[in-house]
Backbone as a chain_set.jsonl record, in Angstrom:
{"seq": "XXXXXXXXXXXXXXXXXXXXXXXXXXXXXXXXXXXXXXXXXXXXXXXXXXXXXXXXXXXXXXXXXXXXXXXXXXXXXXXXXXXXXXXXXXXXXXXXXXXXXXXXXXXXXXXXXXXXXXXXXXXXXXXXXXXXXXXXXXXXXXXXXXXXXXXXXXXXXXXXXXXXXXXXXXXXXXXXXXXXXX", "coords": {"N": [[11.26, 58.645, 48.873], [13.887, 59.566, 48.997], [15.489, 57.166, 48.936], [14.881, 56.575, 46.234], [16.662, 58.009, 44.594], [19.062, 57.467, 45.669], [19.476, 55.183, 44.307], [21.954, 53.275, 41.768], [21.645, 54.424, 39.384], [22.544, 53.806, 35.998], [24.119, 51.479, 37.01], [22.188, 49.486, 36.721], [21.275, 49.34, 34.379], [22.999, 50.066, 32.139], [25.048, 47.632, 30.676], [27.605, 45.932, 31.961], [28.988, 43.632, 30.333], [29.736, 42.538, 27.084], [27.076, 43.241, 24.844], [27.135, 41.128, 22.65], [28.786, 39.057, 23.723], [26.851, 38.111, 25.663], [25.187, 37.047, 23.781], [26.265, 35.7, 22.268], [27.455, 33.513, 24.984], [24.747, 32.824, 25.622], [23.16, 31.46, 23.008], [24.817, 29.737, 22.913], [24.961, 27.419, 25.464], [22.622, 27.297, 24.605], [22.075, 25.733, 22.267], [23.837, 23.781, 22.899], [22.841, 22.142, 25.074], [20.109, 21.732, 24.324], [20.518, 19.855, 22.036], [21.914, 17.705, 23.485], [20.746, 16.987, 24.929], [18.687, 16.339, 23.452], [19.445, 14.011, 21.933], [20.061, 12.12, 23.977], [17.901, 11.314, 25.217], [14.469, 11.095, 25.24], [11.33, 11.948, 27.167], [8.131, 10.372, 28.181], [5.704, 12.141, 28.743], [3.988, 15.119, 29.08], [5.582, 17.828, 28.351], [7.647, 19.015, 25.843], [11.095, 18.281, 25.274], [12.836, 20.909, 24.273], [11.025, 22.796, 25.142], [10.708, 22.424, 27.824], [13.482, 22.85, 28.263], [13.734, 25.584, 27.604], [12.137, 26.982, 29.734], [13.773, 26.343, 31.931], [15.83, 27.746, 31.147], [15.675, 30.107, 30.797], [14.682, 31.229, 33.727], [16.8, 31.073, 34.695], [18.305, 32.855, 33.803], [16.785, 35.471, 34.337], [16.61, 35.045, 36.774], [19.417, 35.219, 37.576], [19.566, 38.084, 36.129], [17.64, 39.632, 38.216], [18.944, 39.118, 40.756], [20.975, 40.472, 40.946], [23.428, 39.157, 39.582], [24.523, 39.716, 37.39], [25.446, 42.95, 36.24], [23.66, 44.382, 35.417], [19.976, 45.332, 34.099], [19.514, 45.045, 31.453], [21.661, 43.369, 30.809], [20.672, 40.253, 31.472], [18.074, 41.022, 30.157], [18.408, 40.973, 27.67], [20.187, 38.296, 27.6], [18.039, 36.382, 27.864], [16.433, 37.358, 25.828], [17.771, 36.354, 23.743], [17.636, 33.953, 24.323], [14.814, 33.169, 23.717], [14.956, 33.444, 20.916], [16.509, 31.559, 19.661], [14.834, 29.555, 20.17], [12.608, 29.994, 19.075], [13.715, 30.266, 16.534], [14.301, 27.757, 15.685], [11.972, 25.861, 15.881], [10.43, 27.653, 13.801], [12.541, 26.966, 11.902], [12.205, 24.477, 11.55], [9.532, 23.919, 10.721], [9.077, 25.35, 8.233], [11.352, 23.467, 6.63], [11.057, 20.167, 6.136], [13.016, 18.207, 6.671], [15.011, 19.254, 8.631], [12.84, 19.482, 10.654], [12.686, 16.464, 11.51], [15.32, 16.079, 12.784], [15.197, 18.318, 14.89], [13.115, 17.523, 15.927], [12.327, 13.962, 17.219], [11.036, 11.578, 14.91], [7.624, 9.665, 15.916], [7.898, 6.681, 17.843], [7.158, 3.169, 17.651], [5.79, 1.667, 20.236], [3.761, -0.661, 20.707], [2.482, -3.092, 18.747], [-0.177, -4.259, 17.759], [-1.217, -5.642, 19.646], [1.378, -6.056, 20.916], [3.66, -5.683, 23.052], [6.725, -3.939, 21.902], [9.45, -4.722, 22.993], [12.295, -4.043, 22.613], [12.295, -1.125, 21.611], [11.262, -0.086, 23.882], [13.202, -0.467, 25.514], [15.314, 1.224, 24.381], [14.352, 3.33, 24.777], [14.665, 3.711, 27.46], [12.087, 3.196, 28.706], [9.543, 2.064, 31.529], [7.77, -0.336, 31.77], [5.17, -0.179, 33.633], [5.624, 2.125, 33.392], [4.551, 2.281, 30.77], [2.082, 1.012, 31.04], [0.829, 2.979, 32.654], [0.547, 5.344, 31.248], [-1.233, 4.125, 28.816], [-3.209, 3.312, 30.685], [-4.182, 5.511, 31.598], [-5.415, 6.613, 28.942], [-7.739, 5.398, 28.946], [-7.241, 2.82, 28.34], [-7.025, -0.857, 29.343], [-5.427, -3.432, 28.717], [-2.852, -4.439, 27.061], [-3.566, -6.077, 24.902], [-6.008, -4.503, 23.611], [-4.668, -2.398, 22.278], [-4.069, -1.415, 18.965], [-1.973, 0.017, 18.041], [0.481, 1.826, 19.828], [2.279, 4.937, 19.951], [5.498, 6.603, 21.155], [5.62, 9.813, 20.766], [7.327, 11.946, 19.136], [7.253, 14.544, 21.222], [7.352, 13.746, 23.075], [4.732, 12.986, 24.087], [1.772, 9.952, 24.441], [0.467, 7.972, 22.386], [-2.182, 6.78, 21.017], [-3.74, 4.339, 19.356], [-6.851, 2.264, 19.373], [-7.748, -1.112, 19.338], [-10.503, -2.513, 16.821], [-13.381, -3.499, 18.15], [-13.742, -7.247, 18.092], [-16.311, -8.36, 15.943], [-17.774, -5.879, 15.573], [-17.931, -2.163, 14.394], [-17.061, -1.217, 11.199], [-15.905, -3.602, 10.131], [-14.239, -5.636, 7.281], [-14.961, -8.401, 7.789], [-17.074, -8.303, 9.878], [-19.265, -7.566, 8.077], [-19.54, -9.703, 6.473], [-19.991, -11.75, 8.451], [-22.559, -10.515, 8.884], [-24.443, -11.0, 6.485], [-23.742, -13.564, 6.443], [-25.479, -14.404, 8.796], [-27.82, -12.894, 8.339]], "CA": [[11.791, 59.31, 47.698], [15.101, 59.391, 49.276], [15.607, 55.633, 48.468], [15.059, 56.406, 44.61], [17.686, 58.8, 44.589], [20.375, 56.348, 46.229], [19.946, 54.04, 43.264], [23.096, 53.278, 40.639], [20.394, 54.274, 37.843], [23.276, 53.498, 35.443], [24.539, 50.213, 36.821], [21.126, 48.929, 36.584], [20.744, 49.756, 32.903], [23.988, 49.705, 31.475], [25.418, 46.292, 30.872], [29.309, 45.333, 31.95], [29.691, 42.916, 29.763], [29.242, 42.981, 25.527], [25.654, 42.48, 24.895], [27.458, 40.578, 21.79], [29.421, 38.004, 24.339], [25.829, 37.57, 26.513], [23.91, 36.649, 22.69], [27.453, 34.051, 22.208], [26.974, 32.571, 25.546], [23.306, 32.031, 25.396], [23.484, 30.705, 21.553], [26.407, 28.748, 22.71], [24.021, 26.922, 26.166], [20.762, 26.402, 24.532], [22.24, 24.923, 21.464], [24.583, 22.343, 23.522], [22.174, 21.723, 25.953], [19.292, 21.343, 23.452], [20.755, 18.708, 21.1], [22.167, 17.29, 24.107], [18.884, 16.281, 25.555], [17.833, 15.184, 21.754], [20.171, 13.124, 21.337], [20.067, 11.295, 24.813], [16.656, 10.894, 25.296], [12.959, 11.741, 24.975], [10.865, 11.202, 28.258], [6.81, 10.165, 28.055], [5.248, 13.201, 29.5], [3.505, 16.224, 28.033], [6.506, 18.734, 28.127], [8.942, 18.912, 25.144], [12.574, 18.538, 25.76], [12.917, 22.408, 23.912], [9.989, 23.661, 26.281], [11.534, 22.325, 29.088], [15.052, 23.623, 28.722], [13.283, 27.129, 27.66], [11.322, 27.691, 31.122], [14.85, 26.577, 32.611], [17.303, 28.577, 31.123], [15.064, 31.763, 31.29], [14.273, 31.51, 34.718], [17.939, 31.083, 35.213], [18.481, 34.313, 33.129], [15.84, 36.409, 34.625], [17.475, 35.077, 38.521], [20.546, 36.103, 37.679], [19.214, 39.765, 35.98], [16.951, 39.816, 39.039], [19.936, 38.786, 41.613], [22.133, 41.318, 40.031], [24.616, 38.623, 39.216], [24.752, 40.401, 35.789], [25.684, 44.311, 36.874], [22.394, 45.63, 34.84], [18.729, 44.336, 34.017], [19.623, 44.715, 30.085], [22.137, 42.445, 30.26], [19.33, 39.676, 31.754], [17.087, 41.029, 28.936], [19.548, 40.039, 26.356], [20.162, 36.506, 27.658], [16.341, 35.874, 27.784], [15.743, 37.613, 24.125], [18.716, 35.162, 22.747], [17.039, 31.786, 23.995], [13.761, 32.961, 23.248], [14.827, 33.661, 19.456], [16.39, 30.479, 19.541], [13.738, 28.508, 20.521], [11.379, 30.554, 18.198], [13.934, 30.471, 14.971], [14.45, 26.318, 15.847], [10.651, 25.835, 15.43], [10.377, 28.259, 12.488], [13.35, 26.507, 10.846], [11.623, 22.913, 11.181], [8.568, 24.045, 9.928], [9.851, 25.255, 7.146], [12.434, 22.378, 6.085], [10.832, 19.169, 6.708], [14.424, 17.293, 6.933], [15.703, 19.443, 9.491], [12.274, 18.869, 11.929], [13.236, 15.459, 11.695], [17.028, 16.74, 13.763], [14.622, 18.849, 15.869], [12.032, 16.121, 16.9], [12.238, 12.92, 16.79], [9.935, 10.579, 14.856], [7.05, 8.525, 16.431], [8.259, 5.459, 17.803], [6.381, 2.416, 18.277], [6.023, 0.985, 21.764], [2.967, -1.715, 20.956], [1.791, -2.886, 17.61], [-0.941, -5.3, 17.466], [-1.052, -5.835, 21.082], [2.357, -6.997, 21.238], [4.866, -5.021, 23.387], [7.925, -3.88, 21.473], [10.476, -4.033, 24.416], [13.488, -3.535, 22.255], [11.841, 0.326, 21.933], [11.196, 0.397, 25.513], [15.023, -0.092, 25.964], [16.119, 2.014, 23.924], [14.023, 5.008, 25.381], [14.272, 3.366, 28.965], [10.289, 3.455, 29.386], [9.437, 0.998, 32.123], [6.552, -1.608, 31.756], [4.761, 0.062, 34.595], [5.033, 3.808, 33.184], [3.688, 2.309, 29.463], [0.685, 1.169, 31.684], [0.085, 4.104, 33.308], [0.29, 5.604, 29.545], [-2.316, 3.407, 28.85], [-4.334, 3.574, 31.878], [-4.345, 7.183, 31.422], [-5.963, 6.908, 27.91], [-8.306, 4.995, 28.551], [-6.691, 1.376, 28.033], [-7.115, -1.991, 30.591], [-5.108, -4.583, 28.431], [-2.7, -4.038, 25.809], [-4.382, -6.628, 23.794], [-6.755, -3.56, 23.167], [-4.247, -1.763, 21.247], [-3.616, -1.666, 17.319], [-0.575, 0.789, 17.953], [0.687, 2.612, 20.559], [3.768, 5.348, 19.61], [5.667, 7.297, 21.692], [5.699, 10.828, 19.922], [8.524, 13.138, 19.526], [6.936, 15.591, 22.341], [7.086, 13.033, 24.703], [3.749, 12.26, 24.824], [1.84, 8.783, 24.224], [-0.686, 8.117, 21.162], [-2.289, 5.092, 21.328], [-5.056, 3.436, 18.372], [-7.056, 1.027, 20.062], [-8.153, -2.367, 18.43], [-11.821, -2.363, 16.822], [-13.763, -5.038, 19.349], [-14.534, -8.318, 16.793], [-17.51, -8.308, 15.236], [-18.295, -4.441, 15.809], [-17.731, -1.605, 13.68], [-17.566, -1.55, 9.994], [-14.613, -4.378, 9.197], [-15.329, -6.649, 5.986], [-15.121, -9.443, 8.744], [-18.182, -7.699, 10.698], [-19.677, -7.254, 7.397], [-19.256, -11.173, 5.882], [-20.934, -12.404, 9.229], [-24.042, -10.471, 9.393], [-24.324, -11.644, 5.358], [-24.076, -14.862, 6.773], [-26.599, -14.148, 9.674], [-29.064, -12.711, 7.708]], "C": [[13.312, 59.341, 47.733], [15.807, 57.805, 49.042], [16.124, 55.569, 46.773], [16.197, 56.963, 44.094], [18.661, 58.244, 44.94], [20.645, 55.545, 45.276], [21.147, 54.448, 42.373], [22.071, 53.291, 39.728], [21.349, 53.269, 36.314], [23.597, 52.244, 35.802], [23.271, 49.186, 36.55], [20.452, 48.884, 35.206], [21.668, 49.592, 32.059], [24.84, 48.787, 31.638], [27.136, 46.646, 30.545], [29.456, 44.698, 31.307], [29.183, 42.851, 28.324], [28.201, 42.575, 25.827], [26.113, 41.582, 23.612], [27.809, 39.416, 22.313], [27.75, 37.476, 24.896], [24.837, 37.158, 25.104], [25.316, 35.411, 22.846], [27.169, 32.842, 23.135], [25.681, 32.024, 26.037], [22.965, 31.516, 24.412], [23.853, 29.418, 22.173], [25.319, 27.328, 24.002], [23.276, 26.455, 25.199], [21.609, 26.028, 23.424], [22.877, 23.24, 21.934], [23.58, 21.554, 24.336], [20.612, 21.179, 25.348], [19.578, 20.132, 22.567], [21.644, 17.38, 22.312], [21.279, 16.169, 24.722], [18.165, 15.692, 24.32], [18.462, 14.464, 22.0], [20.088, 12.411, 22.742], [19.141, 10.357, 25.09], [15.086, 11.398, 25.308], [12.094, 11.358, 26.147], [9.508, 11.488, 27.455], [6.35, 11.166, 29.135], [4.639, 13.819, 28.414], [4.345, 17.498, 27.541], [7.597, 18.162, 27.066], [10.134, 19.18, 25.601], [12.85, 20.64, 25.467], [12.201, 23.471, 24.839], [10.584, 23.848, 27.673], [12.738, 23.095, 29.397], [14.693, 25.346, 28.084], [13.042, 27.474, 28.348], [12.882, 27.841, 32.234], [15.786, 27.677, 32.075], [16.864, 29.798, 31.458], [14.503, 32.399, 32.731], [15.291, 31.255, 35.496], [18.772, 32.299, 34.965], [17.989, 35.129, 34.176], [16.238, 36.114, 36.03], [18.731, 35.339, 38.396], [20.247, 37.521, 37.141], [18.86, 39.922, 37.458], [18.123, 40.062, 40.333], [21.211, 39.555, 41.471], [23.096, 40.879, 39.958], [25.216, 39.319, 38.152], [24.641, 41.877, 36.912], [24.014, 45.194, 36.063], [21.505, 44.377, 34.385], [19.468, 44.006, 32.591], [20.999, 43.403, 29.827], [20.955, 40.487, 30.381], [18.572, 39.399, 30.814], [17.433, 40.271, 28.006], [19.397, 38.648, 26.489], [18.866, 35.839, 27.493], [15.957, 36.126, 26.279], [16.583, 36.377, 22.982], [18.0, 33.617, 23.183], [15.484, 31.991, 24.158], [13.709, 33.196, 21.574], [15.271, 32.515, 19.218], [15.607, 28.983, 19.551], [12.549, 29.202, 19.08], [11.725, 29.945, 16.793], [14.174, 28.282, 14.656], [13.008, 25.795, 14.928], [10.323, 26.198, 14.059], [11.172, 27.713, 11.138], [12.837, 25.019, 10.584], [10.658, 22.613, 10.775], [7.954, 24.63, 8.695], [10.835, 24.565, 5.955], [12.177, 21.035, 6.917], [11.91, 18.076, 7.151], [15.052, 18.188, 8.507], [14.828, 19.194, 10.745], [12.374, 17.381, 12.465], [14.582, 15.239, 13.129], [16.333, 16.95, 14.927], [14.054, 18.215, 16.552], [11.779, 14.819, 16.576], [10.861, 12.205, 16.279], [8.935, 9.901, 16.028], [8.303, 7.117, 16.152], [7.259, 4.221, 18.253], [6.717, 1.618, 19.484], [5.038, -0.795, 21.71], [2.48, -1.459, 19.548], [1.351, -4.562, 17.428], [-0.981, -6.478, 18.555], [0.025, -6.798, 21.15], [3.086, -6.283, 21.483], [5.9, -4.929, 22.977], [9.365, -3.283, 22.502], [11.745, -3.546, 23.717], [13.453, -1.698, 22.081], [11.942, 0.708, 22.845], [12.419, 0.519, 25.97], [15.162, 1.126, 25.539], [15.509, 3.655, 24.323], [13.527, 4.713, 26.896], [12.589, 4.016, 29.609], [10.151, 1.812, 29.988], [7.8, 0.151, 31.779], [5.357, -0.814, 32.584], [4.188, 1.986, 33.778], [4.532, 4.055, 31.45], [1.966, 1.869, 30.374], [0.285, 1.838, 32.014], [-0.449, 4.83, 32.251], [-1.261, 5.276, 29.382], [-3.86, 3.67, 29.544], [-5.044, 5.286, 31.745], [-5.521, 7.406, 29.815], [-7.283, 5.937, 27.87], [-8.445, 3.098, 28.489], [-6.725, 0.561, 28.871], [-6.125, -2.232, 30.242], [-4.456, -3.589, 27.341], [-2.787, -4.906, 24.471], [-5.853, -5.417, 22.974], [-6.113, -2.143, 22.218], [-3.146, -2.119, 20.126], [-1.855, -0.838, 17.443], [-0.459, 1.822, 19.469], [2.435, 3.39, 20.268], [4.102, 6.292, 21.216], [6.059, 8.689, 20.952], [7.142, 11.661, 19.915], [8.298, 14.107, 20.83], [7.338, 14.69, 23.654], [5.847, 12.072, 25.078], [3.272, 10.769, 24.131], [0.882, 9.103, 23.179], [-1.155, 6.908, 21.322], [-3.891, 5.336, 20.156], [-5.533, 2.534, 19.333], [-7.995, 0.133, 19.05], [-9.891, -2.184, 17.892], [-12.311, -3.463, 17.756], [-14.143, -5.884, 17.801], [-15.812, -8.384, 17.078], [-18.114, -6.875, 15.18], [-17.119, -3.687, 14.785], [-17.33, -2.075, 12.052], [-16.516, -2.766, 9.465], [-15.613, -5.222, 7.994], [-15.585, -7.817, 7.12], [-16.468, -9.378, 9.322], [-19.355, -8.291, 9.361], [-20.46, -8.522, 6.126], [-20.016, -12.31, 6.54], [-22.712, -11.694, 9.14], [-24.623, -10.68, 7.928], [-24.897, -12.627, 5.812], [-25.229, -15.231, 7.59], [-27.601, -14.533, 8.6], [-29.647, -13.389, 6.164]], "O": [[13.974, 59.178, 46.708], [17.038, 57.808, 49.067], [17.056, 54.992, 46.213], [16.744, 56.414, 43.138], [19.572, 58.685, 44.239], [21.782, 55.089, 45.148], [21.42, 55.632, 42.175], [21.609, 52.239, 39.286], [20.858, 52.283, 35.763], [23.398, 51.506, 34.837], [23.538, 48.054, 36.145], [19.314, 48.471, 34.98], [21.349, 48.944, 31.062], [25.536, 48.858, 32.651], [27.722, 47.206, 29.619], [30.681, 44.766, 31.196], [27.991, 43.155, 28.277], [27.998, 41.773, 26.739], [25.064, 41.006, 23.326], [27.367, 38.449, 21.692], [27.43, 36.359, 24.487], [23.657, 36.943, 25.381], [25.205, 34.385, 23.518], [26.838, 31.711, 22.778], [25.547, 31.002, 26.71], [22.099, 30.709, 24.748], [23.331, 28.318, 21.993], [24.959, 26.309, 23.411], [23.253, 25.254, 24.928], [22.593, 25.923, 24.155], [22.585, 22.104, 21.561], [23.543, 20.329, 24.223], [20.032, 20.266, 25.934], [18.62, 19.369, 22.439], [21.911, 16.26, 21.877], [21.26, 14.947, 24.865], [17.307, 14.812, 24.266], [17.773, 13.755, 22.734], [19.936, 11.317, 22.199], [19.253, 9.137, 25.203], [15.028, 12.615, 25.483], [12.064, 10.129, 26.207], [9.394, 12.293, 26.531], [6.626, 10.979, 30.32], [4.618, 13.442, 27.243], [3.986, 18.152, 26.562], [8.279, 17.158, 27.267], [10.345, 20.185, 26.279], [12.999, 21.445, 26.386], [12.596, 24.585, 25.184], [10.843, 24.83, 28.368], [12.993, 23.767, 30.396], [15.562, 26.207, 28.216], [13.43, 28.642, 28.397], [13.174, 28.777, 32.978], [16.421, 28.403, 32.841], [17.453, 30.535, 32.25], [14.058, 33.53, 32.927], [15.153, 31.157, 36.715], [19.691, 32.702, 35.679], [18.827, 35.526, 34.986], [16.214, 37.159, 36.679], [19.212, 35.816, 39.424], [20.802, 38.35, 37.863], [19.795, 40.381, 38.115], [18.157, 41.178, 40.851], [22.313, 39.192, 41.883], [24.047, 41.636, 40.153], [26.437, 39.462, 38.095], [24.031, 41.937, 37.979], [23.558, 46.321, 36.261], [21.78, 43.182, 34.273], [19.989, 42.899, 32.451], [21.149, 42.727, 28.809], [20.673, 39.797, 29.401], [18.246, 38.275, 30.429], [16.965, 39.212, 27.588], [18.714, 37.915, 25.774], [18.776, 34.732, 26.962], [15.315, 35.321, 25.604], [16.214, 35.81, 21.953], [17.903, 32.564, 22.553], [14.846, 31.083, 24.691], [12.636, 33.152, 20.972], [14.529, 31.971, 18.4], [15.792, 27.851, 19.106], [11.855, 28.505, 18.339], [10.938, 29.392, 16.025], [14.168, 27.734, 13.553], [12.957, 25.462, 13.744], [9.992, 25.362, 13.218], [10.863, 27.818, 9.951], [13.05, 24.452, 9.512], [10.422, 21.464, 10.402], [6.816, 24.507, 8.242], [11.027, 24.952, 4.802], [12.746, 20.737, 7.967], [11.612, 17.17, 7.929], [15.52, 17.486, 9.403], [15.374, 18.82, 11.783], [12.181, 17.104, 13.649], [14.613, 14.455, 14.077], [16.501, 16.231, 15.912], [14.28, 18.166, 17.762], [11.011, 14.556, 15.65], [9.823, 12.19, 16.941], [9.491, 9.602, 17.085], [9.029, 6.717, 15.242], [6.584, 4.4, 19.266], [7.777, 1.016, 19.657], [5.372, -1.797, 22.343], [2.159, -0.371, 19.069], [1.991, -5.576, 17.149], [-0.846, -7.696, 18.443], [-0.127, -8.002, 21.359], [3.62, -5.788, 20.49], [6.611, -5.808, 23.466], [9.956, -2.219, 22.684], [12.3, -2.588, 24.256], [14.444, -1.033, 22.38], [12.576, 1.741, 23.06], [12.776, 1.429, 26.718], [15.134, 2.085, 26.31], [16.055, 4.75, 24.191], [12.525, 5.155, 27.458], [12.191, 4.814, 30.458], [10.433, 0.762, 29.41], [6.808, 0.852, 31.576], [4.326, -0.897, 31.916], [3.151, 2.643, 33.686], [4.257, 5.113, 30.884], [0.924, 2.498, 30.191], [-0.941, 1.788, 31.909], [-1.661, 5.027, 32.163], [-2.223, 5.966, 29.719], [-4.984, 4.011, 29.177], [-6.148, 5.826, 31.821], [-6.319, 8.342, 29.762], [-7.827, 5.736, 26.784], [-9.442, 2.38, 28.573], [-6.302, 1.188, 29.842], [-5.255, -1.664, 30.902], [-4.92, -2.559, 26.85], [-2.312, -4.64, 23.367], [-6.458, -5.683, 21.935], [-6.74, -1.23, 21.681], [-2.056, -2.691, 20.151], [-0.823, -1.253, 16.915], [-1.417, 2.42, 19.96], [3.492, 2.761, 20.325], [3.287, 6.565, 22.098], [7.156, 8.532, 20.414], [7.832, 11.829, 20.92], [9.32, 14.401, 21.451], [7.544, 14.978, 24.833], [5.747, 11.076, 25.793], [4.076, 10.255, 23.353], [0.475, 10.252, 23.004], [-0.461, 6.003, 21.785], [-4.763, 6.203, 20.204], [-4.739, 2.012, 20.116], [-8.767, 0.575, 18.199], [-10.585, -1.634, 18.748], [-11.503, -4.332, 18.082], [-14.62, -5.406, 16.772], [-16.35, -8.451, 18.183], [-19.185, -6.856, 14.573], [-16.019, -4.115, 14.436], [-17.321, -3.273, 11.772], [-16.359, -2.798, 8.244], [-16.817, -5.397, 7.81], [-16.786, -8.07, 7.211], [-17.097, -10.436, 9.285], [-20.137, -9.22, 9.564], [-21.384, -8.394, 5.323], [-20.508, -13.307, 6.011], [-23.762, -12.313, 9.308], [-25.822, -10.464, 8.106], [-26.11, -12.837, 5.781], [-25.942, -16.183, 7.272], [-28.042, -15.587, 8.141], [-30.777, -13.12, 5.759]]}, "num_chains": 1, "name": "protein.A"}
């Protein structure tokens, strides 16, 4: 009980520095650091760039509250409530104004269309040969003669159509032979 009584109740609660400056420089981060990472690049994974730099910055927040780099929890709080409203009002604003989710997340891009590898894509979002196969492999895929399209999504992750097999399922082609058959 003598322990609880030793605490700075006050420095632990009341924040040294504006809670106005700690909303500026968390605004001021996740916006740079967010369009930063748009604009560079998009990796093939299942984590969004926005997701990603949300778990980081807040668990860079919440170790410095925790670490009492910051003189009180509430300042901590703050920095965590500003890049979780940012991340929230981002979302909210792109699903709302279809031009600006565009800014927010990039289009599908195509990687393979009509089993024909589009390497000039693969440059340009440095995806190696090796980690579109795994893609692939992962979904399902041997050969990429077996797929009609394969994009790489705004999230990151892969999408892939795969080819109908000839003579199966409903094409007019399918449909022209068993005519002819029968």
């Amino acid at each position: 009980m003598d322990l609880l009584l030793k605490i700075d109740w006050r420095s632990v609660f009341v924040p040294t520095t504006s809670v106005v400056e700690i909303v500026l420089r968390g605004t001021f981060v996740y916006l740079l650091l967010f369009f930063v990472l748009r604009v560079l690049r998009r990796e093939a994974g299942a984590l969004g760039i926005s997701d990603l730099l949300v778990v980081v910055l807040i668990a860079d927040a919440a170790q410095n509250a925790m670490a009492s780099e910051y003189k009180s929890l509430t300042e901590g709080a703050v920095l965590v409530g500003t890049i979780v409203a940012w991340d929230y009002s981002l979302d909210w604003l792109g699903y709302r104004f279809h031009a600006l989710q565009r800014l927010l997340r990039p289009t599908p891009l195509p990687l393979i269309r009509d089993g024909r590898v589009l390497r000039q894509n693969l440059r340009k979002e440095m995806v190696s040969m090796e980690e579109l196969m795994s893609q692939l492999r992962q979904q399902g895929v041997e050969s990429v003669d077996e797929v009609k399209v394969c994009c790489l999504e705004g999230d990151g992750s892969v999408s892939v159509i795969k080819r109908e097999p000839e003579g199966e399922g409903g094409g007019k082609d399918s449909k022209r032979k068993r005519k002819a058959v029968g």
